[in-house]
mmCIF file of C-alpha atoms in Angstrom:
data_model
loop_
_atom_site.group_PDB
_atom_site.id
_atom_site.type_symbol
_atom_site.label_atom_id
_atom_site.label_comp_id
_atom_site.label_asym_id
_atom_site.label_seq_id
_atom_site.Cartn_x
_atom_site.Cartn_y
_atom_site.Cartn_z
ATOM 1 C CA UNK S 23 107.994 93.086 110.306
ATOM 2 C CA UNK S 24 108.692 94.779 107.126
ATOM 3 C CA UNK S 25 108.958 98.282 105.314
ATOM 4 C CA UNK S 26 108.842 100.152 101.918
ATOM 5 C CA UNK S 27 108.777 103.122 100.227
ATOM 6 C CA UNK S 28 106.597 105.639 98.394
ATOM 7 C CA UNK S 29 108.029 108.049 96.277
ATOM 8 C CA UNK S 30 106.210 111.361 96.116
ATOM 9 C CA UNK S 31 106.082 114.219 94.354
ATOM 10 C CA UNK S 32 104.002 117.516 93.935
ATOM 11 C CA UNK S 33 102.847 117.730 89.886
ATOM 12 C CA UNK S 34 100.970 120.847 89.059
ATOM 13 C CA UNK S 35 100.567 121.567 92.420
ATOM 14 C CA UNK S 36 98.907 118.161 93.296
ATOM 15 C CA UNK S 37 100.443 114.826 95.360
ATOM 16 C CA UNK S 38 101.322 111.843 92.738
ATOM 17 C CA UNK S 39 102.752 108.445 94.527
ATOM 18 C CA UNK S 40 104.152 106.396 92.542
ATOM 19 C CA UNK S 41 103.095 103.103 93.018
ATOM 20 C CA UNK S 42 104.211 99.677 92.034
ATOM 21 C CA UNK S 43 101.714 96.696 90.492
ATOM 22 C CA UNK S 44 102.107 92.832 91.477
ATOM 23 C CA UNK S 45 103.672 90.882 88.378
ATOM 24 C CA UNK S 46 100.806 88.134 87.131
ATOM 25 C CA UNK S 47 102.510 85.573 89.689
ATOM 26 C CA UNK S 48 101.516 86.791 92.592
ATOM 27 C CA UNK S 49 99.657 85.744 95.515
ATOM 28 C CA UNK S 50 97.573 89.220 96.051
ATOM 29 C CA UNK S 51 97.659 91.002 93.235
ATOM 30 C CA UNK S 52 97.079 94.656 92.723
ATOM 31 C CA UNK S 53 99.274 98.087 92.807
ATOM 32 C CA UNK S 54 100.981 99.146 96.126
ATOM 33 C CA UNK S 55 104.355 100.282 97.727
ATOM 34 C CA UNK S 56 107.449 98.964 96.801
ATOM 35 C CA UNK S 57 108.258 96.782 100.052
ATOM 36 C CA UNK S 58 108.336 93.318 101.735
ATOM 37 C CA UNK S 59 109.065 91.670 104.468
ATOM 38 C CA UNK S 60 112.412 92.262 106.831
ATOM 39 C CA UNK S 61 115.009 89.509 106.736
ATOM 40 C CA UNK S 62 116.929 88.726 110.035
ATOM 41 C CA UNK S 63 118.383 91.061 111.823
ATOM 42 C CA UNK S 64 117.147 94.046 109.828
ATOM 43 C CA UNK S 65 115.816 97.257 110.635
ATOM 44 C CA UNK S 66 112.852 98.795 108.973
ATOM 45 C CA UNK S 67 114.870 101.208 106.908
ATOM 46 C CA UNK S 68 117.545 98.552 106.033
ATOM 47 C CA UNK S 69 114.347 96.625 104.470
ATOM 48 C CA UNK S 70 113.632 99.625 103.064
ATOM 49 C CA UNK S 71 116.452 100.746 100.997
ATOM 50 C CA UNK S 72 116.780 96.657 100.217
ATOM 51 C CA UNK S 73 113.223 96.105 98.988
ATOM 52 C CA UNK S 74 113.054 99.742 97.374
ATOM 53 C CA UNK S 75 116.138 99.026 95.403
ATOM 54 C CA UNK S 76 114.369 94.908 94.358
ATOM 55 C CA UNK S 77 111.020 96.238 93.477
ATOM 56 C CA UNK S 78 111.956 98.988 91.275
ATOM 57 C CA UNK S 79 115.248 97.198 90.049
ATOM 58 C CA UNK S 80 117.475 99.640 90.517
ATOM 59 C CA UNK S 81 115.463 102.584 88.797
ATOM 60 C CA UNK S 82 115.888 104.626 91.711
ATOM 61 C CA UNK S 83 119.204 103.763 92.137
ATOM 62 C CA UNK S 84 121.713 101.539 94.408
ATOM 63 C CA UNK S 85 120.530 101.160 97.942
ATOM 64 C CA UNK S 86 122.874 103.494 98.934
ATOM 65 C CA UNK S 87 121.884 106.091 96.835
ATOM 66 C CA UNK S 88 118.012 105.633 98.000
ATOM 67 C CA UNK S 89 120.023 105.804 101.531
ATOM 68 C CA UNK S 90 121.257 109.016 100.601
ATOM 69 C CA UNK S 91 117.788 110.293 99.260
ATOM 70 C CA UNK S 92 116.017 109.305 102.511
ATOM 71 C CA UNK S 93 118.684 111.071 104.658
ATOM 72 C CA UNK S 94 118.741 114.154 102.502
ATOM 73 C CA UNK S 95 114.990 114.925 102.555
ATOM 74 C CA UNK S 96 113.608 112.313 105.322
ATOM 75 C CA UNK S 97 110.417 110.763 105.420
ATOM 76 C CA UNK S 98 106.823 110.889 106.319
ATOM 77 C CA UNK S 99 106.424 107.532 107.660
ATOM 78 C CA UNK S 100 102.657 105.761 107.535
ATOM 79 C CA UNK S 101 102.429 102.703 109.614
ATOM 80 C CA UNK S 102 100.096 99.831 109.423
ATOM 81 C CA UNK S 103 99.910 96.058 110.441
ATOM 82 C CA UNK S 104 99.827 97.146 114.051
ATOM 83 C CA UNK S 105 103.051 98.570 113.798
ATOM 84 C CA UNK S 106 104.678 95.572 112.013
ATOM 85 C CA UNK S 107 104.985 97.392 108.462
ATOM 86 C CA UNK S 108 106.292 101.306 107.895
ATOM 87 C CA UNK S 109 106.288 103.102 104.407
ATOM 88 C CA UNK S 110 108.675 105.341 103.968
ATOM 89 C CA UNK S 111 106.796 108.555 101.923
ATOM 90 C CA UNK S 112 109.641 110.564 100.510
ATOM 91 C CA UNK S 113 109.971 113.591 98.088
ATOM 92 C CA UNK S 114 111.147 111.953 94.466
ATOM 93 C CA UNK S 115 110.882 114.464 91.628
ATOM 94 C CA UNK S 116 107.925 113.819 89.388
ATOM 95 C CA UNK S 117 109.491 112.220 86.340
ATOM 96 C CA UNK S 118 106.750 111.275 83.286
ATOM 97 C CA UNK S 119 109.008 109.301 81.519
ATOM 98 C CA UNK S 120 109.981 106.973 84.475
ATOM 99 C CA UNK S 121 107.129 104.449 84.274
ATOM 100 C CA UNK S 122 107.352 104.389 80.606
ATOM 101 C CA UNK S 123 110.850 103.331 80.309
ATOM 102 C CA UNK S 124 110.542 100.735 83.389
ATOM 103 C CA UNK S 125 107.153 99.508 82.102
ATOM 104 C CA UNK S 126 109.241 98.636 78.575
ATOM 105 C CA UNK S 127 111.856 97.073 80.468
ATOM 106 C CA UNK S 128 110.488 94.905 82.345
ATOM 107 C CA UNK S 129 108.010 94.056 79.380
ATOM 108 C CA UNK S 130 111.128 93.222 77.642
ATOM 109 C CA UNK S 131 113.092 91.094 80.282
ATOM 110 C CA UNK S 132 109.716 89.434 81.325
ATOM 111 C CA UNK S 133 108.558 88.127 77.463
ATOM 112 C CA UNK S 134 112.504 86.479 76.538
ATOM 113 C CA UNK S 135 112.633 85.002 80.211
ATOM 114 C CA UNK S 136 111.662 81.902 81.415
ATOM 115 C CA UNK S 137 108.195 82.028 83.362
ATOM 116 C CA UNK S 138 109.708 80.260 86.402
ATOM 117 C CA UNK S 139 112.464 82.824 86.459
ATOM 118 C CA UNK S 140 110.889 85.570 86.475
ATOM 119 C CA UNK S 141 108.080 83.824 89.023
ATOM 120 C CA UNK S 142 111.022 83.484 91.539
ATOM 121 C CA UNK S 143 113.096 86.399 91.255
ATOM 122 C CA UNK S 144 112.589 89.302 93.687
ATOM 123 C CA UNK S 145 113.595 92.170 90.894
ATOM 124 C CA UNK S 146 110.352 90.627 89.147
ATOM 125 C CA UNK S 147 108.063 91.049 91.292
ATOM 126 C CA UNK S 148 106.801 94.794 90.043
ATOM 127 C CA UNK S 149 105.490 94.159 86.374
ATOM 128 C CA UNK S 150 104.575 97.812 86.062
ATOM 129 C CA UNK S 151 104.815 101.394 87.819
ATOM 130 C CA UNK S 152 102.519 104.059 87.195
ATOM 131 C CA UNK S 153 102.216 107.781 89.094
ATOM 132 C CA UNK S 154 98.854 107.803 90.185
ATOM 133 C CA UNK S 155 97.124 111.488 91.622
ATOM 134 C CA UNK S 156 95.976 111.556 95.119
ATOM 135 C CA UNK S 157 92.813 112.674 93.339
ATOM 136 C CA UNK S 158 92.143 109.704 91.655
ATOM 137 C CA UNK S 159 93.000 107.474 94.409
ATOM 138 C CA UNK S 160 89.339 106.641 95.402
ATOM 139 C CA UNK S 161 88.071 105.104 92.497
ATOM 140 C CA UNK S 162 91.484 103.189 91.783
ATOM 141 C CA UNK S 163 90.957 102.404 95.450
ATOM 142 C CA UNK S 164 89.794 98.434 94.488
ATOM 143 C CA UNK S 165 93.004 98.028 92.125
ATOM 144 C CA UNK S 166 95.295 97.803 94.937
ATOM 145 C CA UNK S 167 96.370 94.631 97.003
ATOM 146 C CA UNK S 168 93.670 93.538 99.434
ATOM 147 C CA UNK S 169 95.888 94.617 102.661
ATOM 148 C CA UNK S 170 97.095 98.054 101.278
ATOM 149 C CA UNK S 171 93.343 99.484 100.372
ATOM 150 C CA UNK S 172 93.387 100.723 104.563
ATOM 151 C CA UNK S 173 96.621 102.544 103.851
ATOM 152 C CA UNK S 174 94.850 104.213 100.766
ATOM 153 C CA UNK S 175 92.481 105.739 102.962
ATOM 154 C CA UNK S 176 95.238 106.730 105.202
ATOM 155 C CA UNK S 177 96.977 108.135 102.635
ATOM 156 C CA UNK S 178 93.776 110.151 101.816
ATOM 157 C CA UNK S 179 93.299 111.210 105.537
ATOM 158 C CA UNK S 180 97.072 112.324 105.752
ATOM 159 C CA UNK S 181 97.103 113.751 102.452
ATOM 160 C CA UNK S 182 97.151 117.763 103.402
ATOM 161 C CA UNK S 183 100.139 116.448 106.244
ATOM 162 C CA UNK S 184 102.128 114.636 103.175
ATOM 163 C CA UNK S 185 101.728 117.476 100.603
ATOM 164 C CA UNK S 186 103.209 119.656 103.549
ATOM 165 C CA UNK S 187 105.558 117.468 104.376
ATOM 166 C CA UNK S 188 106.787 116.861 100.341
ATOM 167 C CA UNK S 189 106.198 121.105 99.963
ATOM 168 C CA UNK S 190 108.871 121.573 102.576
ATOM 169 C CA UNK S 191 111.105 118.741 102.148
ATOM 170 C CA UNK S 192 111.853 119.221 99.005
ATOM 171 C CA UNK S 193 113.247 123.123 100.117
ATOM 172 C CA UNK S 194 114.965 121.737 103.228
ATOM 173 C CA UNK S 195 118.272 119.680 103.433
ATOM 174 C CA UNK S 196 117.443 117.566 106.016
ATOM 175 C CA UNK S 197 113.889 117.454 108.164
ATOM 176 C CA UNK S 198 113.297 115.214 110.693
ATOM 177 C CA UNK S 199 110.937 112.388 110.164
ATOM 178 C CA UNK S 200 107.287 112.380 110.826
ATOM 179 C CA UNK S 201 105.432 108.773 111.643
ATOM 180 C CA UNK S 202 101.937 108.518 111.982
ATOM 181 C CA UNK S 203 100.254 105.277 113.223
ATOM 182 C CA UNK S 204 96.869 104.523 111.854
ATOM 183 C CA UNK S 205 93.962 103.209 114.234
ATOM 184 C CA UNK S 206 93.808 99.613 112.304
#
């Protein structure tokens, strides 16, 4: 099992995801969610608020304050892996500057570490973060990791649902969550 999450937002009135690329270390590199797999005895959104806080180290803020974002505005939840993975798409307000100042930060940590370090620690394992249109997301389709390129195209089948469900969540305290399964 295991979970992640996808912030969202609506940017001149179009979806951007912001998505999260492997660090040169990895194993199958490429750009996807910020997730991973569940450690014992967790749920999917305790692996979620635990992996979303790793992979973005921290530049969404404390688990409990992603907790408190999820809660507030829910989630549109994709699932894939038979079941065995669930992204948590949730309404984040489009910020330009964000990648930009993680980009230079982990830049930064990653050139005055040492390699094995940064090879083995789980806040390293996102070496960039970009917002990427929904628009665009065909022809960046062979960028992302091997596994997630089925959750692209779910992403582009859902995409009227998730702009909805972003629209609406982001004037509503506290929807309900939406999960859709894909046929994989």
């Amino acid at each position: 099992m295991g979970a992640g999450i996808l912030p969202t937002a609506i940017h001149n009135n179009k979806l951007y995801f912001l998505f999260g690329k492997e660090n040169k270390y990895a194993d199958t590199p490429g750009w996807c969610d910020f997730g991973g797999g569940t450690e014992k005895g967790e749920s999917f959104m305790k692996t979620t608020l635990r992996e979303g806080t790793e992979e973005t180290t921290g530049f969404l803020g404390s688990e409990q304050d992603l907790g408190k974002m999820l809660k507030k505005h829910g989630t549109y939840n994709i699932e894939f892996s038979d079941g065995k993975y669930r992204m948590h798409i949730f309404p984040y307000e489009y910020d330009e500057k964000l990648p930009f100042y993680y980009n230079n930060n982990q830049r930064f940590l990653q050139k005055r570490l040492e390699p094995e370090l940064v090879k083995k620690s789980k806040i390293f394992e996102k070496a960039e973060i970009k917002w990427v249109c929904v628009d665009d997301l065909p022809k960046m389709r062979k960028d992302f990791r091997f596994y997630f390129k089925v959750v692209v195209d779910d992403i582009l089948k859902q995409k009227n649902d998730i702009f909805n469900f972003i629209k609406k969540a982001m004037r509503e305290k506290t929807p309900k969550n939406v999960t859709r399964k894909n046929r994989h």
